[in-house]
mmCIF file of C-alpha atoms in Angstrom:
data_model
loop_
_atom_site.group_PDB
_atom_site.id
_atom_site.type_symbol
_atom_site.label_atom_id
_atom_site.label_comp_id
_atom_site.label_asym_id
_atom_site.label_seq_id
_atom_site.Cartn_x
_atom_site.Cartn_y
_atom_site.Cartn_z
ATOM 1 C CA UNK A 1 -0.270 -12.362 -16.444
ATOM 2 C CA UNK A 2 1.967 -10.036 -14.244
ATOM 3 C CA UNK A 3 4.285 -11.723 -11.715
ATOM 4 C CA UNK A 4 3.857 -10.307 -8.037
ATOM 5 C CA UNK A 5 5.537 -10.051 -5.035
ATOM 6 C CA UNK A 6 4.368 -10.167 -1.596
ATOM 7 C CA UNK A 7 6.330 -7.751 0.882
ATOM 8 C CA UNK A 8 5.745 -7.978 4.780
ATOM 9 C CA UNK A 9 8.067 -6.205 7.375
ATOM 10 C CA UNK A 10 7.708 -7.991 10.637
ATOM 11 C CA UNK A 11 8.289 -8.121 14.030
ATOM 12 C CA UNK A 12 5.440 -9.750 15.245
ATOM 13 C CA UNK A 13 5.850 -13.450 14.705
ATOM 14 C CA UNK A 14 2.143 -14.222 15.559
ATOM 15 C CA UNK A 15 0.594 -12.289 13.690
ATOM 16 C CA UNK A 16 3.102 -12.885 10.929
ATOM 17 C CA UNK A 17 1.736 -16.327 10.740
ATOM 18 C CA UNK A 18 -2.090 -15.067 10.128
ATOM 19 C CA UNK A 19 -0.295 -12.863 7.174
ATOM 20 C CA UNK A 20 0.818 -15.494 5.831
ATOM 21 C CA UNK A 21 -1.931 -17.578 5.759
ATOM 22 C CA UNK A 22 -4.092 -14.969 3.928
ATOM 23 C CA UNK A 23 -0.986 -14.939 1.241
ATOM 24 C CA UNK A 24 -1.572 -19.020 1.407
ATOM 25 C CA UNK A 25 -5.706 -18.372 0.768
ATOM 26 C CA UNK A 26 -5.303 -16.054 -2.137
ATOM 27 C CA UNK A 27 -6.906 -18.153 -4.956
ATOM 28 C CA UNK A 28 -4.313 -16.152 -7.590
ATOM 29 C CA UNK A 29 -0.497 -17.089 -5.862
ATOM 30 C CA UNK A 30 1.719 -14.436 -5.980
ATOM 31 C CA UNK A 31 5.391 -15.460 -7.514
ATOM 32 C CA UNK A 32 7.073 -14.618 -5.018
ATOM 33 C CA UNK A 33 7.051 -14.012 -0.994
ATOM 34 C CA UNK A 34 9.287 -11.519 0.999
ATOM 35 C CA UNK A 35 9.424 -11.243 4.585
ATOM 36 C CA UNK A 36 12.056 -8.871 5.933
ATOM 37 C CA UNK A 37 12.647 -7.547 9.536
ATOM 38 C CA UNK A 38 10.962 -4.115 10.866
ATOM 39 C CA UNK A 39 12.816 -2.695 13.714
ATOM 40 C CA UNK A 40 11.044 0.319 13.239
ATOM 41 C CA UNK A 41 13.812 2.560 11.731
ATOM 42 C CA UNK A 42 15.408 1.031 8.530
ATOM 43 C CA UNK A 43 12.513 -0.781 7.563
ATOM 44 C CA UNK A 44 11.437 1.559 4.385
ATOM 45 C CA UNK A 45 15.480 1.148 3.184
ATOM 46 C CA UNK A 46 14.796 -2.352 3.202
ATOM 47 C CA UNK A 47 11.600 -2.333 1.512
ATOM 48 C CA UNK A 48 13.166 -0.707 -1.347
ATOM 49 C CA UNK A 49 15.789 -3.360 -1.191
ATOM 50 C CA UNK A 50 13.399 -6.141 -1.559
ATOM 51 C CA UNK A 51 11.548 -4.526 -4.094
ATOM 52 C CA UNK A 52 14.877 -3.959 -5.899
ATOM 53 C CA UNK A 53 16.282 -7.365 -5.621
ATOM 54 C CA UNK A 54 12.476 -8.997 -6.765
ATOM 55 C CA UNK A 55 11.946 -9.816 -10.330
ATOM 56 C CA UNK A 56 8.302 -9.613 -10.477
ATOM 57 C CA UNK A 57 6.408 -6.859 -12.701
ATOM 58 C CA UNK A 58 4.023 -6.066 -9.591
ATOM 59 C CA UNK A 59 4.922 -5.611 -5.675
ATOM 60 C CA UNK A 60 2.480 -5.283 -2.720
ATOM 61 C CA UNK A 61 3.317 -4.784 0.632
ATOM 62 C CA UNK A 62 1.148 -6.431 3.551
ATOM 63 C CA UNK A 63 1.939 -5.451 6.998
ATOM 64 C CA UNK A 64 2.244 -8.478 9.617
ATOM 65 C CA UNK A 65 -0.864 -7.500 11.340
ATOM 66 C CA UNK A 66 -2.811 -7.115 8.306
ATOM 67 C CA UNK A 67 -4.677 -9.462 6.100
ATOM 68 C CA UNK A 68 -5.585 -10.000 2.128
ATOM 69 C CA UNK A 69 -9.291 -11.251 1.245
ATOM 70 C CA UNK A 70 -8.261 -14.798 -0.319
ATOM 71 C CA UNK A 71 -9.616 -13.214 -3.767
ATOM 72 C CA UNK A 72 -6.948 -10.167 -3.452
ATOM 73 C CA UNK A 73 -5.153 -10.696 -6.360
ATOM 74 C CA UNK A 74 -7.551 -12.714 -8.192
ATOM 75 C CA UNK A 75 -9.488 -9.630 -8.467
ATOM 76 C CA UNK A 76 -6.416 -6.701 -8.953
ATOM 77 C CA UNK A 77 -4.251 -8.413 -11.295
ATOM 78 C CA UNK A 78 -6.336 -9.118 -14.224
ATOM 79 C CA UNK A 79 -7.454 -5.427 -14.001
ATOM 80 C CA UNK A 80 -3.690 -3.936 -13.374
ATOM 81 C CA UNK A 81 -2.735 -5.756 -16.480
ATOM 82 C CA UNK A 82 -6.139 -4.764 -18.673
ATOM 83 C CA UNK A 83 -6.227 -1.252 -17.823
ATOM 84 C CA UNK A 84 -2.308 -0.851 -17.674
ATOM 85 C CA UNK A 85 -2.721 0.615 -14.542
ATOM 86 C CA UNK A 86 0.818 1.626 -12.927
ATOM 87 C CA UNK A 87 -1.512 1.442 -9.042
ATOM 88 C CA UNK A 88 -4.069 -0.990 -8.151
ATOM 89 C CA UNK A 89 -6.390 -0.396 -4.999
ATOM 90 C CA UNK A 90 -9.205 -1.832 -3.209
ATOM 91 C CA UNK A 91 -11.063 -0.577 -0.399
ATOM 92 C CA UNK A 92 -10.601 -1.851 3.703
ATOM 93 C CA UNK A 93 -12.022 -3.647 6.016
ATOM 94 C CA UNK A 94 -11.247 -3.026 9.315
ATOM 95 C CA UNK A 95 -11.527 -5.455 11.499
ATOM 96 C CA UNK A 96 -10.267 -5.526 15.129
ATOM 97 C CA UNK A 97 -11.108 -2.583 17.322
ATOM 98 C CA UNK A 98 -12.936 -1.309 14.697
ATOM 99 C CA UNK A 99 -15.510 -3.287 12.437
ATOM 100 C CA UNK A 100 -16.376 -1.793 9.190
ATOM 101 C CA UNK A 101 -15.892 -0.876 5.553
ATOM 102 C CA UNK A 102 -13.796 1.743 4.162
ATOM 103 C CA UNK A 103 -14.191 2.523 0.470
ATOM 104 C CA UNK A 104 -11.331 4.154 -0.723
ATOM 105 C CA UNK A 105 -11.749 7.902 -2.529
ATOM 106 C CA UNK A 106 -10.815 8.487 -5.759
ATOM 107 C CA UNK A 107 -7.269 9.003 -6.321
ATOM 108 C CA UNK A 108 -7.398 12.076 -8.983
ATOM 109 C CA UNK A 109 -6.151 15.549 -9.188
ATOM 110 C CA UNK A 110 -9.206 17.291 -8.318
ATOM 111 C CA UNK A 111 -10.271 14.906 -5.319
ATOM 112 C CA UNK A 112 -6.574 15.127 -3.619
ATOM 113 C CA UNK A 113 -5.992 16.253 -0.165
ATOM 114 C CA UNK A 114 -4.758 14.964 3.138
ATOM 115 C CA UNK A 115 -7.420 12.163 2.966
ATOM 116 C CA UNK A 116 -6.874 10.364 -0.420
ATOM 117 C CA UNK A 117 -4.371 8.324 -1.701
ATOM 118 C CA UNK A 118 -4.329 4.607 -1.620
ATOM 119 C CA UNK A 119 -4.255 2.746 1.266
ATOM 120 C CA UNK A 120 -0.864 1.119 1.956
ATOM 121 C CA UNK A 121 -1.793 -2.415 0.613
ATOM 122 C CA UNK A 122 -2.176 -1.403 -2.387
ATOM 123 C CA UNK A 123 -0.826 -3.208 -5.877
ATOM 124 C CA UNK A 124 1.801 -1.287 -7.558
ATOM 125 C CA UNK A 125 3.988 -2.101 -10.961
ATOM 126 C CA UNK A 126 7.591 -2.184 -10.069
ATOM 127 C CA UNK A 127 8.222 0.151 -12.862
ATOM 128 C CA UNK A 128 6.542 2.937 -11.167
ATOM 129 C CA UNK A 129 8.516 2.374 -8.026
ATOM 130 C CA UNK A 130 11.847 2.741 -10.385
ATOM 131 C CA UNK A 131 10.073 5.938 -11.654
ATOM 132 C CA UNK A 132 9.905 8.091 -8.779
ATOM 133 C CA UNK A 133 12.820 6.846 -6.772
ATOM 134 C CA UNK A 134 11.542 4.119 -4.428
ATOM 135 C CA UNK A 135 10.277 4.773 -0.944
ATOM 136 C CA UNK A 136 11.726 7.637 0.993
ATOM 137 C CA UNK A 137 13.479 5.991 4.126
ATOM 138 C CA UNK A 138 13.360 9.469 5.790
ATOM 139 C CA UNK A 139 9.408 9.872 6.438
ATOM 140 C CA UNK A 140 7.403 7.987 8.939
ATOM 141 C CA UNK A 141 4.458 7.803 6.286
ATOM 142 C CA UNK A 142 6.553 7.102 3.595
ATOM 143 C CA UNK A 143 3.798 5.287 1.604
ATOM 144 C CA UNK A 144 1.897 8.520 1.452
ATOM 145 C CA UNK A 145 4.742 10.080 -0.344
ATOM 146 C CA UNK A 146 5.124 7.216 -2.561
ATOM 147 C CA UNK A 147 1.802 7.771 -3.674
ATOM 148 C CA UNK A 148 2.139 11.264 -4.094
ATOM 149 C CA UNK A 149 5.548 10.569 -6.172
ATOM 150 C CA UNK A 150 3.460 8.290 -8.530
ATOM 151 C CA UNK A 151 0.721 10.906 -8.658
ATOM 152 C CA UNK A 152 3.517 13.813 -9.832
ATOM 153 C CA UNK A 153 4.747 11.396 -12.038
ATOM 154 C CA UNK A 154 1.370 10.582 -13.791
ATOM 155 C CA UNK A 155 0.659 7.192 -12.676
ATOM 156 C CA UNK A 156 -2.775 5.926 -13.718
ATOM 157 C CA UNK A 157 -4.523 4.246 -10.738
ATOM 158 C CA UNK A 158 -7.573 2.079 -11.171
ATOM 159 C CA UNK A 159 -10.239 1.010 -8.330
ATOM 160 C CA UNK A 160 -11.582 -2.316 -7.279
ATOM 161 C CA UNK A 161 -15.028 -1.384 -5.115
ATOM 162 C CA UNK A 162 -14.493 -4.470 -2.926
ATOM 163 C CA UNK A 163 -13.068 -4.540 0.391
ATOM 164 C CA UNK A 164 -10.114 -6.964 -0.328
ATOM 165 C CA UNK A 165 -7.584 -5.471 2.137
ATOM 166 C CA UNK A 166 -8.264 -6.380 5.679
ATOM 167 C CA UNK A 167 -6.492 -3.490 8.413
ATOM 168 C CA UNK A 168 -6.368 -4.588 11.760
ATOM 169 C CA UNK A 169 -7.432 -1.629 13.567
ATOM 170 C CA UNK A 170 -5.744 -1.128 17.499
ATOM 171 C CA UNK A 171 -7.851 1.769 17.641
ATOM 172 C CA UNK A 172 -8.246 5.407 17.201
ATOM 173 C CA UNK A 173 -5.156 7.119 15.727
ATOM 174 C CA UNK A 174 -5.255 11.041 14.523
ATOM 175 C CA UNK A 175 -1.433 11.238 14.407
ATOM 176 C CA UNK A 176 -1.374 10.584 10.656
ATOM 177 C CA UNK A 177 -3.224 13.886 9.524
ATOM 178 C CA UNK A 178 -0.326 16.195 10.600
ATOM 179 C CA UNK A 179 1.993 13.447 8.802
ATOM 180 C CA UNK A 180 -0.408 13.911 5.973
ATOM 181 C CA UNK A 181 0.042 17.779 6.041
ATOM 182 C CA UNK A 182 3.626 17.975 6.176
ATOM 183 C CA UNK A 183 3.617 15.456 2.860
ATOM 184 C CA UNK A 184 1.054 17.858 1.187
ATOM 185 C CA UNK A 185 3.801 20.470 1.941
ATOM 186 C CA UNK A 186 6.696 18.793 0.601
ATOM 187 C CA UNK A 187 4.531 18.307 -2.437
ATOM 188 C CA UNK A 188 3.522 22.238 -3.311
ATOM 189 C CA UNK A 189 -0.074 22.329 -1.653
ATOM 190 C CA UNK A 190 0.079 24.612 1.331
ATOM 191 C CA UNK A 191 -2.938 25.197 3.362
#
């Protein structure tokens, strides 16, 4: 089976704590467990660091105020590993502000646009991440462009149709479709 490591900036101690009690649920333990400070500038560079220094095959990152269904990777790993899938993801549940599911689109070449790539909790194989170069410590949304990376780089992504990753939701946010946009940009699609 495929070791895996749990990242999770922070800088919310209390809701650290509920992280890490969904990591302490999951029915499949991850090998290892990473928490790292966010103070909201460097945080990506030390992502990649963590990711660097971790010797697992598989890496997921889980912000602090966000939350794994206990079966998370119970249900991801066996299929990451059968498939040889370089990306795992699930769909959301929001929970919070908002109450509902999210299923997540298909990640292909013909469905792409500013609305589909994986969602940010989303199982990844280290080797991937050492494909394309890490995160990019220079974007706000830097996990869209990681996906986006992996998808230029021909990264085969596979789809578990359950809601396993739990988003706390403050609210409504339209910010991130400009941020989208500009990635598209940087990436050859032009509108």
């Amino acid at each position: 089976m495929l070791t895996t490591c749990i990242v999770i900036p922070t800088f919310r101690p209390v809701l650290l704590q509920q992280a890490l009690a969904s990591v302490n649920a999951q029915t499949m333990q991850p090998t290892e467990v990473c928490v790292m400070p966010d103070d909201g500038t460097h945080w990506i560079a030390r992502l990649n660091r963590a990711i660097e220094a971790s010797s697992c095959d598989a890496m997921l990152m889980l912000g602090d105020d966000d939350l794994l269904h206990s079966e998370y990777l119970e249900a991801t790993l066996p299929v990451m590993e059968q498939t040889g899938a370089d990306i795992c993801y699930t769909d959301l549940q929001y929970f919070g502000a908002m109450s509902h599911v999210q299923a997540a689109r298909n990640w292909t070449k013909e469905d792409i646009d500013e609305n589909t790539s994986p969602f940010i909790t989303s199982l990844f194989r280290k080797s991937i991440w050492e494909k394309v170069g890490g995160w990019n410590p220079d974007l706000i949304y830097a996990d869209w462009d990681f996906w986006w990376k992996c998808f230029e780089a021909g990264a085969k992504a596979v789809h578990v149709h359950k809601p396993l990753f739990l988003y706390r939701s403050p609210g409504s946010n339209v910010d991130h479709i400009a941020a989208r946009r500009q990635i598209m940009k940087h990436h050859g699609f032009s509108y």
